[in-house]
Every structure is written in structure tokens, then in C-alpha cells.
XYZ file of C-alpha atoms in Angstrom:
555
model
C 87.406 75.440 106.198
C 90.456 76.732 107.420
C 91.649 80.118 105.979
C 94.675 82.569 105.978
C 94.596 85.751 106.818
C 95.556 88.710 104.782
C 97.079 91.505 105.493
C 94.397 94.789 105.896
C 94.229 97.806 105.356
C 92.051 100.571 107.214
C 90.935 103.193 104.509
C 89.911 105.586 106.826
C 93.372 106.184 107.028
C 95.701 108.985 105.332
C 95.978 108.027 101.561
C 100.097 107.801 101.175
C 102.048 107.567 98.148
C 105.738 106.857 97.456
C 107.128 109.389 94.990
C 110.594 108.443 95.207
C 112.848 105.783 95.333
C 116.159 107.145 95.708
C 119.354 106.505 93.957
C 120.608 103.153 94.723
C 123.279 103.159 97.162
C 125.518 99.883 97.258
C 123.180 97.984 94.547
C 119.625 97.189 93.902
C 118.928 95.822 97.473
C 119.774 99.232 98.727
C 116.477 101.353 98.077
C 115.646 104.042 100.339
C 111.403 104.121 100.372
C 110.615 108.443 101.165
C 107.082 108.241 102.241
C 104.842 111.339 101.785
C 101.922 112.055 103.828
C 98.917 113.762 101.771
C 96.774 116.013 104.101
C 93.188 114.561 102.532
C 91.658 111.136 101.841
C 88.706 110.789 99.727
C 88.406 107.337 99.326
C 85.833 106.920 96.943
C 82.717 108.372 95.140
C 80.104 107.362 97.690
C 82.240 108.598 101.038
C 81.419 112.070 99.310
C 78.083 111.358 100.904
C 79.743 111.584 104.029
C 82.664 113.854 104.225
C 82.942 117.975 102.365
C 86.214 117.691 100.224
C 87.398 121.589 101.164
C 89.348 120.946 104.608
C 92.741 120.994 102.331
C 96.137 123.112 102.103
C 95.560 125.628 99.656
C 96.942 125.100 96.296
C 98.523 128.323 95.407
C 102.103 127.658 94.134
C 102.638 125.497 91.064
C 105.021 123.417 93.421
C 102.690 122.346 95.895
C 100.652 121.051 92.989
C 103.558 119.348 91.312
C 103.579 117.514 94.649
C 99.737 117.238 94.747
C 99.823 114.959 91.429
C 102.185 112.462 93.094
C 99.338 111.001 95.603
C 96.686 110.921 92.349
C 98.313 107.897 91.283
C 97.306 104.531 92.281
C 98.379 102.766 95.666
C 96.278 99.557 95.167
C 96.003 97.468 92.290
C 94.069 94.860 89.982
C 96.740 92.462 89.612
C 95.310 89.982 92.571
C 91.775 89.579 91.312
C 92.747 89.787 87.691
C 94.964 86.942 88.061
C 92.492 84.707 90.170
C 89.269 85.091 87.676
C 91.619 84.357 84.593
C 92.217 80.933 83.222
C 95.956 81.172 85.046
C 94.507 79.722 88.330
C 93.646 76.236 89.462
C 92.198 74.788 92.595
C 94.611 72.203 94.646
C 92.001 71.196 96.907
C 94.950 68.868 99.008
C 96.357 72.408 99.819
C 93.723 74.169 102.553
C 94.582 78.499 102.672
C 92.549 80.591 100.871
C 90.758 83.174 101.966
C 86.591 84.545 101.277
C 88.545 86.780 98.855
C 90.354 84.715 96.778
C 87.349 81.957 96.595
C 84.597 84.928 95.258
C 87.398 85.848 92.794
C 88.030 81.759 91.429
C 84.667 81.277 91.524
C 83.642 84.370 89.960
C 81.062 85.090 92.848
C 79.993 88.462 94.329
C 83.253 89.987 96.501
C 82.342 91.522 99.243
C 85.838 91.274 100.772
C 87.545 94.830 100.879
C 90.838 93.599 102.339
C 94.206 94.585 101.023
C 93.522 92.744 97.310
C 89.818 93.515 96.988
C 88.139 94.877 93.559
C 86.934 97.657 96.600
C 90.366 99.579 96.792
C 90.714 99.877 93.185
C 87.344 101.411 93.409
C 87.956 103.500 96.036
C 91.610 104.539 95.123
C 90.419 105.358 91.180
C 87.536 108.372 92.730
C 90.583 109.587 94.975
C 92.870 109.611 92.169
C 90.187 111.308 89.982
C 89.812 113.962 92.796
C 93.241 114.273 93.066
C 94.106 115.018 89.421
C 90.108 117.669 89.670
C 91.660 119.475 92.610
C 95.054 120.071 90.651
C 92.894 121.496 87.539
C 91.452 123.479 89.905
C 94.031 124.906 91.180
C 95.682 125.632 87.561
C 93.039 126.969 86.314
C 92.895 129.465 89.482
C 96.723 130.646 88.831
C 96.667 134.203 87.033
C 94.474 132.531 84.246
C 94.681 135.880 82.652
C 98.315 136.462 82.792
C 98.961 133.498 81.423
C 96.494 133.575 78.251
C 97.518 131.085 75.467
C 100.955 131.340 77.092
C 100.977 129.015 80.467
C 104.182 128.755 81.962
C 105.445 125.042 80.496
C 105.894 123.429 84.148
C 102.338 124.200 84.800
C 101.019 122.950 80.879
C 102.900 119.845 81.485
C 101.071 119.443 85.338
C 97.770 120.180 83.634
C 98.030 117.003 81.292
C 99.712 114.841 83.586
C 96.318 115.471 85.954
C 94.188 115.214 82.769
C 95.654 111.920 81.755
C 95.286 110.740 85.409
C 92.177 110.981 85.311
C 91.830 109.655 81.927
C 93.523 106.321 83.032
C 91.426 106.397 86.641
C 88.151 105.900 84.428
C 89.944 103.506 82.068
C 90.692 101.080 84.924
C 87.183 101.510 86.213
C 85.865 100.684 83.184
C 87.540 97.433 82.583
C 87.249 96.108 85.912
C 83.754 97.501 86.566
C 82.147 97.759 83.263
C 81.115 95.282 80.431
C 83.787 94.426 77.835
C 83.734 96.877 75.013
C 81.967 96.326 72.398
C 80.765 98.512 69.938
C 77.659 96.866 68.666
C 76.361 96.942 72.664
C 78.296 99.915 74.095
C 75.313 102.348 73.785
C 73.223 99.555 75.882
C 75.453 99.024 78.335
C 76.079 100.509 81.537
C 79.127 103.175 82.023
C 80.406 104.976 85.042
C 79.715 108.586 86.030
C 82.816 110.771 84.393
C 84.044 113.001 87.065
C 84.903 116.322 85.788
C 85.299 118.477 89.121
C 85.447 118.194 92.576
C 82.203 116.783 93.953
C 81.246 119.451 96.923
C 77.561 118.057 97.288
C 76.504 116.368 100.230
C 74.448 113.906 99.070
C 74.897 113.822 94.483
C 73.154 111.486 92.794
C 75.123 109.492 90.358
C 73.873 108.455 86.741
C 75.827 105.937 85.559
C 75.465 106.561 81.671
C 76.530 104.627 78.907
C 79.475 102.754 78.018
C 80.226 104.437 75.033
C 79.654 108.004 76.016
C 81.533 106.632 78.904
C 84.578 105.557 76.617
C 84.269 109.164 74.529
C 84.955 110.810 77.525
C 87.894 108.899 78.450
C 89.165 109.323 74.545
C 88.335 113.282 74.796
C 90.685 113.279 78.125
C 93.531 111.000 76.635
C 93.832 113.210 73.632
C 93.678 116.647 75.340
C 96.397 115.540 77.258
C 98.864 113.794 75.130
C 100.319 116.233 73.056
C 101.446 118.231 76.545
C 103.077 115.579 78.678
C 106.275 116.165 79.428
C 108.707 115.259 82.255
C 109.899 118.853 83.234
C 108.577 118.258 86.541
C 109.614 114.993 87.524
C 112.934 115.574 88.779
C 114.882 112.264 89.377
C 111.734 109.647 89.333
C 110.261 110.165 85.425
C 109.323 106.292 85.872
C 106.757 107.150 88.771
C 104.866 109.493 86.587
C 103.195 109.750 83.352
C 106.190 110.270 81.491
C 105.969 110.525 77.382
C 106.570 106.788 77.254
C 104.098 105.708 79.711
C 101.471 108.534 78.082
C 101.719 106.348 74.812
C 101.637 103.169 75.941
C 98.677 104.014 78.001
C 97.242 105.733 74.751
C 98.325 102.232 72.988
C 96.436 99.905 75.081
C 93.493 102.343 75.435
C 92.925 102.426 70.848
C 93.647 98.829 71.072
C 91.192 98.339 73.311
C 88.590 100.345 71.635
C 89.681 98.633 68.466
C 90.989 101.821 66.953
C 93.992 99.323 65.359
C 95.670 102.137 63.428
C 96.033 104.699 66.076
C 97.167 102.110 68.354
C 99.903 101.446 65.761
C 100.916 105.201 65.321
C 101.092 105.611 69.487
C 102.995 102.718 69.967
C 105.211 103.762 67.432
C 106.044 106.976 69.344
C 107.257 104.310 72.198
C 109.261 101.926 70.675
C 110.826 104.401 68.042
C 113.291 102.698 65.307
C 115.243 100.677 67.573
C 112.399 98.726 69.255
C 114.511 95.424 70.400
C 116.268 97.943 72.319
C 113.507 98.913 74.447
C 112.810 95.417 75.621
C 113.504 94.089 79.242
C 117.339 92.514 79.041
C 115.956 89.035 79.791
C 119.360 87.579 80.058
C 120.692 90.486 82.637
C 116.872 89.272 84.242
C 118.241 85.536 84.506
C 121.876 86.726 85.474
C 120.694 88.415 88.931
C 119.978 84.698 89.912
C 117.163 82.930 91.553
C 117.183 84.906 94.605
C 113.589 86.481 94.760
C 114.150 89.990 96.112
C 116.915 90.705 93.762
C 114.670 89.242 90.394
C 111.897 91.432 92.255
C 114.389 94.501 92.782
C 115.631 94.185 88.860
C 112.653 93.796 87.515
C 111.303 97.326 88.528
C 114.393 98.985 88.133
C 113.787 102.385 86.846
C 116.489 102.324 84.755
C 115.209 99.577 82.564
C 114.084 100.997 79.353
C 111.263 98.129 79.409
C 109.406 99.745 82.571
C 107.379 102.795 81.236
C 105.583 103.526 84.458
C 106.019 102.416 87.841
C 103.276 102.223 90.579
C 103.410 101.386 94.269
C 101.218 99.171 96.082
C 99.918 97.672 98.966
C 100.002 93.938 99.583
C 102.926 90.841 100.114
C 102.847 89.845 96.898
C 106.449 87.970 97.039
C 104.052 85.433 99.391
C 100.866 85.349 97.471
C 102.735 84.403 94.024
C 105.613 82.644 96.145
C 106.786 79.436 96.747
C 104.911 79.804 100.466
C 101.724 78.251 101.565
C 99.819 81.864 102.128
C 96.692 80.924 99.296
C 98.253 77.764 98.000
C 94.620 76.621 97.536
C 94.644 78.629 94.572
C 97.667 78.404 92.132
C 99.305 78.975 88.852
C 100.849 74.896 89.196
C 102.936 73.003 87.123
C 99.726 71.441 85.352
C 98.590 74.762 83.458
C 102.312 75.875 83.162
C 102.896 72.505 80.961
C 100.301 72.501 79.034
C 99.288 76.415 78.285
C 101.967 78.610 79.207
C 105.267 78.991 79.760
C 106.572 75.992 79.849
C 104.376 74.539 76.882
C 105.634 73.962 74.015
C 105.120 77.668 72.462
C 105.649 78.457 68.512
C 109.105 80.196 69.370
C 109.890 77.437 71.457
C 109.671 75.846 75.125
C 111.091 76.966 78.780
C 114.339 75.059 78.042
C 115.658 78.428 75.668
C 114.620 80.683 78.130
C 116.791 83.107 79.443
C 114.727 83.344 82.713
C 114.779 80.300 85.005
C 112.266 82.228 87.647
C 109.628 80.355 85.967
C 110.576 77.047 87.742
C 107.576 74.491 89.708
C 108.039 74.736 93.189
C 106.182 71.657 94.567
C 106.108 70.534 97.971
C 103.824 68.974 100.119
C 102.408 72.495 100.865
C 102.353 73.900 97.322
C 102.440 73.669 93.703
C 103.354 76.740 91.753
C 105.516 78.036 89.133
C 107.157 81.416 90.088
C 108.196 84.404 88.572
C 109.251 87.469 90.973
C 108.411 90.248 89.272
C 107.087 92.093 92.590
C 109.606 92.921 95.237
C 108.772 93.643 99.297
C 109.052 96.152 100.855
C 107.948 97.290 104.395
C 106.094 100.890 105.478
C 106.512 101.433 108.972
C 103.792 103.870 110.883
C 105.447 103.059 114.068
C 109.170 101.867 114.065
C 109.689 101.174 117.660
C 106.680 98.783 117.804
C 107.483 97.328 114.227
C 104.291 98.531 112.737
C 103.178 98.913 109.261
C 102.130 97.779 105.850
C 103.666 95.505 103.495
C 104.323 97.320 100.190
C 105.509 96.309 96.353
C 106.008 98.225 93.215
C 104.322 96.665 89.958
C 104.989 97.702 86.502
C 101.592 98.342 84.492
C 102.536 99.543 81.295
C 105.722 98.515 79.626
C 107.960 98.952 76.147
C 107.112 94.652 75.950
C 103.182 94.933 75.814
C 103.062 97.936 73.728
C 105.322 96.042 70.932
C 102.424 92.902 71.237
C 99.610 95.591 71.009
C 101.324 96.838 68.530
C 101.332 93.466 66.227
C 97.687 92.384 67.325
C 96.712 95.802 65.902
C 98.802 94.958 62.926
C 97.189 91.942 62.458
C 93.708 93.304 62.525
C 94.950 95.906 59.654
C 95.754 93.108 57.850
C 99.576 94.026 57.938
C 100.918 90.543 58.882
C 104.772 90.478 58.076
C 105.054 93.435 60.078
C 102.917 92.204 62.745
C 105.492 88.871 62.557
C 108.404 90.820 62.552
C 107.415 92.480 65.755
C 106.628 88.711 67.529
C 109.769 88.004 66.423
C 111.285 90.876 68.470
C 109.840 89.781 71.522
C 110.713 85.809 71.264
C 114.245 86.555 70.464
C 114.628 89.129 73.758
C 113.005 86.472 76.177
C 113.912 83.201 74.594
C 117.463 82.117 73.275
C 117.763 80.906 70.080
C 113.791 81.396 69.545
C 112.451 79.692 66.289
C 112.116 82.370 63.418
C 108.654 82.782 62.737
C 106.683 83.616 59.934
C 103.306 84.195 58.716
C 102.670 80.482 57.253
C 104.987 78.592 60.036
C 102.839 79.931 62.720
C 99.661 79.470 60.458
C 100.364 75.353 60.033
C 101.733 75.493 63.504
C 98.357 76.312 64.850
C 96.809 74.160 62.606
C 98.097 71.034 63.934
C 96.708 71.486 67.133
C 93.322 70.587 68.802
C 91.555 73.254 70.745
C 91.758 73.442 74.098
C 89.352 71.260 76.382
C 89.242 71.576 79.823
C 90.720 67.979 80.300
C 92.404 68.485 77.382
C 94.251 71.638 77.552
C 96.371 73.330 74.320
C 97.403 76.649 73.917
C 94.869 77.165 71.497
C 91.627 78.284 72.325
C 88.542 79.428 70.751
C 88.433 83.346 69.940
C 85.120 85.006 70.206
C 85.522 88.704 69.983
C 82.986 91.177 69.114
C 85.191 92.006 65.981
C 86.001 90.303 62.789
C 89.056 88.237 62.940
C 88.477 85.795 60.045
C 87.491 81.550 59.840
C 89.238 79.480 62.498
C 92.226 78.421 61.337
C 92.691 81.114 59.007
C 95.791 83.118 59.176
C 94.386 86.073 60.565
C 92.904 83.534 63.583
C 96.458 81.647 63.843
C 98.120 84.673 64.362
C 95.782 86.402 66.952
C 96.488 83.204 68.812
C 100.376 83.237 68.540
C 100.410 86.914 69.603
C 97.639 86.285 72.624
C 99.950 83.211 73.711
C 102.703 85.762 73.752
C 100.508 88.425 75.863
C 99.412 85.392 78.325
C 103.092 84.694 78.723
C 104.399 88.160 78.931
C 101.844 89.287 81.399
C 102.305 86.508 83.948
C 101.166 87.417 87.122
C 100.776 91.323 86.087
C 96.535 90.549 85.967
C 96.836 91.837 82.073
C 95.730 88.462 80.636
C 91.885 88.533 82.404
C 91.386 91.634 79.785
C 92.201 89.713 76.837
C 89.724 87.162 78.096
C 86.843 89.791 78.461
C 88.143 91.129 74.672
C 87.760 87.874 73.068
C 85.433 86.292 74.383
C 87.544 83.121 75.503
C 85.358 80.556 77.035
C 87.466 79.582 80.650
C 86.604 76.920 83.115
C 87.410 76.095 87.066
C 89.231 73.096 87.352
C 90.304 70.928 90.402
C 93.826 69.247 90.224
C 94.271 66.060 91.251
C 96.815 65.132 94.626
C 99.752 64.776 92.375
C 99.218 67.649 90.148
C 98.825 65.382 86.665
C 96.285 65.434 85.619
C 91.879 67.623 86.093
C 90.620 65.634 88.880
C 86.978 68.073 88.166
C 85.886 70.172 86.165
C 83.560 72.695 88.562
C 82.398 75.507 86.135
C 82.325 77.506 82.938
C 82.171 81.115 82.319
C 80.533 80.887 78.728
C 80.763 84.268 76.150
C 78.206 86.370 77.685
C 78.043 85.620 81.663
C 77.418 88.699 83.236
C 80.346 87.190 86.120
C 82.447 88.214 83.313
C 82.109 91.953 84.915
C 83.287 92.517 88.901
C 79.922 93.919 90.431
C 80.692 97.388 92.031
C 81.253 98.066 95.634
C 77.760 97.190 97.833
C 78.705 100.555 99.638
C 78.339 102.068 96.569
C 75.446 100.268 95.969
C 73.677 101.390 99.180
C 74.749 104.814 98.555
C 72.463 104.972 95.532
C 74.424 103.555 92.057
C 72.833 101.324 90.339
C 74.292 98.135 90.487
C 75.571 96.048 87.460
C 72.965 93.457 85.985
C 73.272 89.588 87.557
């Protein structure tokens, strides 16, 4: 079968990092990109088989390790994989590019792809962040520790939990793209990840991978050393590129709601969205106003300036083709078919795509694709070698924002049994991204629910059987109803951000592979299931890893 090829990336090369974008100059498609090159690479836990991590500058001023911390954050992302393994994705077998990549990810097969998009990178680029953030700790720690006492300078307290919280959301990532699902019953049964706590200087360490619940304490132990000394003394002009106070307890949000620890997910996402939390929304209406011009909706919707975007990442990758209205992967796609009948253009609780503000979430169909777009991941290009035009394509995404911590933070109402509150809050969110929204309430969405089937694979709803490891009441109860008008909402808010495979993995939602027919109307197939407890449900780590000695998840 013919395939397309992706862009690649050699990891033997320098790790880079973009740690500023500068003030805009003449509007939002004016960004200046200031590339900084890091002097180490350690790509990932098994290359410290091969390489001594101690041919480095010496960190002896607190300002080269303010500028350390900017390369520990992540230059390659989930969002690719996460999107393809979730029930967002059809096949259009008339449509012919995909790549080995993208078919292990649909199919849910081993990847052993470690191109631009692969599971791999985020491997690799979670033990260099994690080294990163160890070598900064390091260095603290070696600063006049006895000068300092109790009494660390506040620039230097506030480095020290930025690095802790790092590597705190390093081993978070790793453990939901690596790892089982949590669940508390199994956790002590189920395979974690080594916890790295310093600067591996072994040739040749052996790894034991633990458990997944002393796995999950250590990531807990890290989150909570650090949060109460984050600050943003150091950050200059780009707070959004770092783990600002926001973005600390948002990450601190999703990480309790997670765990199922409902009331401190609550109290941290209070901290976000403070008293006015309609006013830390995205302004979906000045969204829609930029137009349907895709670098501009791309360009707005990371603007630093939005009070919605808590933390901004760079990334490898073209993603303005792979989730465009090109042909690059249009064997795969998010069509018009699942858009109608599941997301956002079903008919939702709060309403259907014709009250939207945004318009971005048009079907482009051709006879080369069928998709429904939403930009919401600009280009941008890298150049190693202007005169010869060469580079890497780059992006920004947004992974934590005001918009999922106000869901998290009614889901974790709901689960506390605190439903008008949990209500109020989905009312929030319709009313910012849909105009005129229908006001909900607790027994509207209850009978809404109730009048429909659930979901079939030739037969698709928006309501699908929940089957989480945690209480959550009969089916068709009103605790059930409103988990499912609050997941809708996370499905739809997380569109093509990869967040919606974790809620699959959380509640156990039964997905299937379907093939869509030539005119995109109807399931032509249905190829495969991925019941409540298929191991596929967990991304198998690395094989290099493997070979260099971790044990490998169960199949």
C-alpha cells in the first residue's frame, strides 16, 4: 500500500527548546521563534547505557540554571497517537496515505515507528526532561547550601519547584501513556516506571520498574513539595512557557482527578479559576472573529495572552497538515460521520454546531479527504541551515488550560455528590463556546440522557457505556447522566489536543475500529473492539528500552 512520508527527526541530535516567543510585532502573524541551543542531549533512560551524563557547562550561577529549566520541558508530544487510538478516528479506506505509524496507533498494534509522532519521543524526551529538572537540583543544592539555611534566595526556591514539578509532570505523562490506567483496587499489581531522583552516572543501571501505586506516591510526594513554591519571578516576559501558578494547579487538578482524589481536585482548581471563572475561559467569539484562515485560528489560539492557555509547549511535527484539510494521512480521519453523530456537530445537551461561535469545526470533503477541522496548532518552521532551506517543522500546543480544569472541576463535583455546582460549572463552559446554549440543569440533562440509546458501533449516540474502576451509580441514574454530559463536554473541548484517549483508559469506555463507507454515510465494517481490560489499552514501551533490560509491559 502506498504511504506518506513523515517528517523525521534524528535524536542524536542537540535537544532544542524555544523559550520565547517575542512580543508580537504588527499582529499575531508576526512571531519571532529565538531558538536556544542546550549543550547536552540525553535522550532517554536506556541511552544512559551508552553515553556518561558529566560532559556539561557547569552550573554555578542561579542564571545559567534559570536557563537550564527552559530545555526540561517537553519538545514532542502525545497529541498524535492519543488522537489516533481514541474513538475520534475512522478509517476511509477510498483515501490511500497513512503511514506504519498511524496504522499501529488505529489498530492499537505494537509501534515500532520512532518518527516525528511516535509514543518513542515522548519516551525519550520525558528521561531528558527528568534529567534536566535532576541536574538543576543538583546544582541548587550545590549553591552555598549553608549560607542559605532555611533562607534560599526566592529566585532560586522558585527554580527548585519549577524543576521538582517538572519532573513530577515527566513521570505523570509516562505513566498515562506507558502504564495501566489507574486504578486503585490493581495499582499495587500493576507495573510502574522507575522514579528518577538524580542524575543516572552508571554505565550500565539496572532498572526496576516498581509498582503503579508507589509509582503514583512518588509523583504525589513531588507535586506537593513543589506547589506551594512556584512562582513566576524568573520567567521574565514568557510566564505561559513555564510552570507558572496557573499551570502548577491545573496540572495538580488533572493529576487528584486522575487519582480520584475528587476533593483536592476541587480545592486546586479552585486556586485557577478563582471567583470569576467565566472570565478565564477562551473568548470563543474573538476565536470565530479571526476568521477561517488556519494560521491566524492557529496563531490565536496559543496566544499567550489568553487567560484560557495556562501553559504553552513547543513541538515538533506539521500538525496544520496532519489535522488539515490536506491529503497527508487522510486514511485516517476525524470525518463528518463521527462529527454528526458523537461530537461536535451532534446534537449535544447545550445544543448543536449551528450556536457555535467557532465555525473551524466545518467538514472539508473532497475527493481526497473527509475531515472536520479545528486549527488549534499553528506552523512554524526551524531552520538549521537557512541558505539551503533546512529544518524542522514546529507547532506550539496548549496542554493544560483554564477550560479543562473548570470540567475537572465539575466531574470531581459530581463524584462528591455536589451536582448543582457541578451544573453550574457546565453551564459556564456551554455558554463561552456556544451562543445562546440551553440552560442546563441537574434533571434536564438527567431525562435528556435518558431518551437516548447507547451507542453501537453502527449505531452511534453520544452516550456510551461508563465502566470505571470507581462508583458512579446505576445507568441512567443522575450521577451516570451527568458524568456523560460533562465527558461529552471533555470529548468536545479536547478535540484534537489527544486529552480524550485518557478519559477512555479512566472509564473504561468500550471503542471500536470502524471503516466508512465511499460516501462517508454510513459504517461500511466494523474491524475491531478494544473491550474493558485489553492490555492494547496501554502503549508498550520503547523495544530499545526493552533490549536495554526493562521489562516490557504484559501482551
Amino acid at each position: 500500500m502506498k504511504q506518506h512520508t513523515l517528517y523525521n527527526i534524528d535524536d542524536s541530535v542537540n535537544k532544542t527548546s524555544i523559550v520565547k516567543f517575542m512580543k508580537r510585532c504588527g499582529g499575531l502573524s508576526a512571531y519571532l521563534l529565538v531558538i536556544v541551543m542546550t549543550s547536552f542531549m540525553l535522550a532517554s533512560c536506556d541511552e544512559f547505557l551508552d553515553t556518561m551524563p558529566d560532559n556539561r557547562s557547569e552550573l554555578d550561577e542561579p542564571e545559567k540554571i534559570f536557563e537550564m529549566l527552559t530545555s526540561a520541558y517537553p519538545v514532542h508530544d502525545y497529541v498524535y497517537f492519543n488522537e489516533l487510538m481514541s474513538d475520534n478516528w475512522d478509517e476511509y479506506p477510498r483515501y490511500k496515505n497513512h503511514t506504519t505509524l498511524s496504522d499501529s496507533c488505529w489498530t492499537w498494534s505494537e509501534v515500532s515507528e520512532t518518527g516525528t509522532y511516535s509514543p518513542s519521543n515522548v519516551w525519550s524526551d520525558a528521561f531528558s526532561g527528568i534529567t534536566t529538572a535532576n541536574m538543576a537540583l543538583e546544582a541548587i543544592d550545590k549553591l552555598n547550601p549553608d549560607e542559605y539555611g532555611d533562607n534560599m534566595p526566592l529566585k532560586l526556591r522558585q527554580a527548585r519547584a519549577e524543576a521538582i514539578i517538572l519532573r513530577a509532570y515527566h513521570h505523570f505523562i509516562l505513566a498515562n501513556v506507558f502504564c495501566a490506567p489507574y486504578n486503585k483496587e490493581k495499582n499495587a499489581s500493576q507495573l510502574g516506571l522507575p522514579y528518577q531522583y538524580k542524575v543516572e552516572r552508571e554505565l550500565s543501571p539496572h532498572y526496576e520498574r516498581g509498582t503503579l501505586d508507589k509509582f503514583y506516591e512518588a509523583i504525589q510526594k513531588d507535586l506537593e513539595e513543589a506547589l506551594p513554591n512556584i512562582g513566576e519571578s524568573n520567567f521574565d516576559e514568557v510566564p505561559k512557557y513555564h510552570f507558572n501558578i496557573n499551570a502548577a494547579y491545573a496540572f495538580a487538578t488533572r493529576f487528584y482527578l486522575f487519582t480520584e482524589q475528587w476533593q483536592k481536585a476541587v480545592d486546586c482548581a479552585n486556586r485557577v479559576l478563582g471567583s470569576d471563572p467565566a472570565g478565564m475561559l477562551r473568548d470563543w467569539a474573538a476565536q470565530a472573529a479571526v476568521g477561517s484562515d488556519r494560521d491566524q485560528q492557529g496563531q490565536k489560539w496559543i496566544d499567550a495572552e489568553c487567560n484560557a492557555n495556562l501553559l504553552l509547549c513547543t513541538t515538533y511535527g506539521n500538525y496544520r497538515s496532519v489535522f488539515g484539510n490536506v491529503s497527508t494521512l487522510n486514511h485516517y480521519s476525524h470525518g463528518n460521520y463521527v462529527a454528526t453523530s458523537e461530537t461536535m456537530r451532534a446534537n449535544n445537551p447545550w445544543g448543536n454546531s449551528s450556536s457555535a461561535y467557532i465555525k473551524t469545526t466545518s467538514r472539508y470533503s473532497s475527493n481526497t479527504l473527509d475531515r472536520v477541522l479545528w486549527w488549534k496548532m499553528p506552523y512554524f518552521f526551524q531552520y538549521t541551515n537557512i541558505i539551503k532551506g533546512n529544518g524542522y517543522t514546529r507547532s506550539v500546543y496548549t496542554p493544560l488550560t483554564a477550560d479543562e480544569v473548570l470540567l475537572a472541576r465539575a466531574e470531581a463535583n459530581i463524584m462528591l455528590g455536589n451536582y448543582e455546582q457541578a451544573v453550574s460549572d457546565m453551564n459556564i463552559w456551554a455558554r463561552s463556546i456556544y451562543n445562546g446554549a440551553t440552560k442546563l440543569t441537574v434533571q434536564y440533562i438527567t431525562d435528556f440522557y435518558n431518551k437516548i440509546k447507547y451507542y453501537s458501533p453502527t449505531e452511534p449516540t453520544i452516550k456510551k457505556h461508563l465502566n470505571p474502576a470507581f462508583d458512579i451509580g446505576e445507568e441512567g441514574g443522575v450521577k451516570e447522566s451527568l458524568l456523560q454530559c460533562v465527558l461529552q463536554m471533555r470529548r468536545v473541548q479536547g478535540f484534537y489536543e489527544g486529552l480524550r484517549w485518557w478519559d477512555i483508559r479512566r472509564y473504561g469506555i468500550v471503542i471500536y475500529r470502524r471503516a466508512i463507507t465511499f460516501d462517508g454515510s454510513a459504517v461500511e465494517q466494523v474491524l475491531d473492539e478494544l473491550p474493558v481490560d485489553d492490555l492494547r489499552r496501554t502503549l508498550q514501551i520503547p523495544k530499545r528500552s526493552i533490549d536495554a533490560g526493562f521489562q516490557p509491559n504484559p501482551r
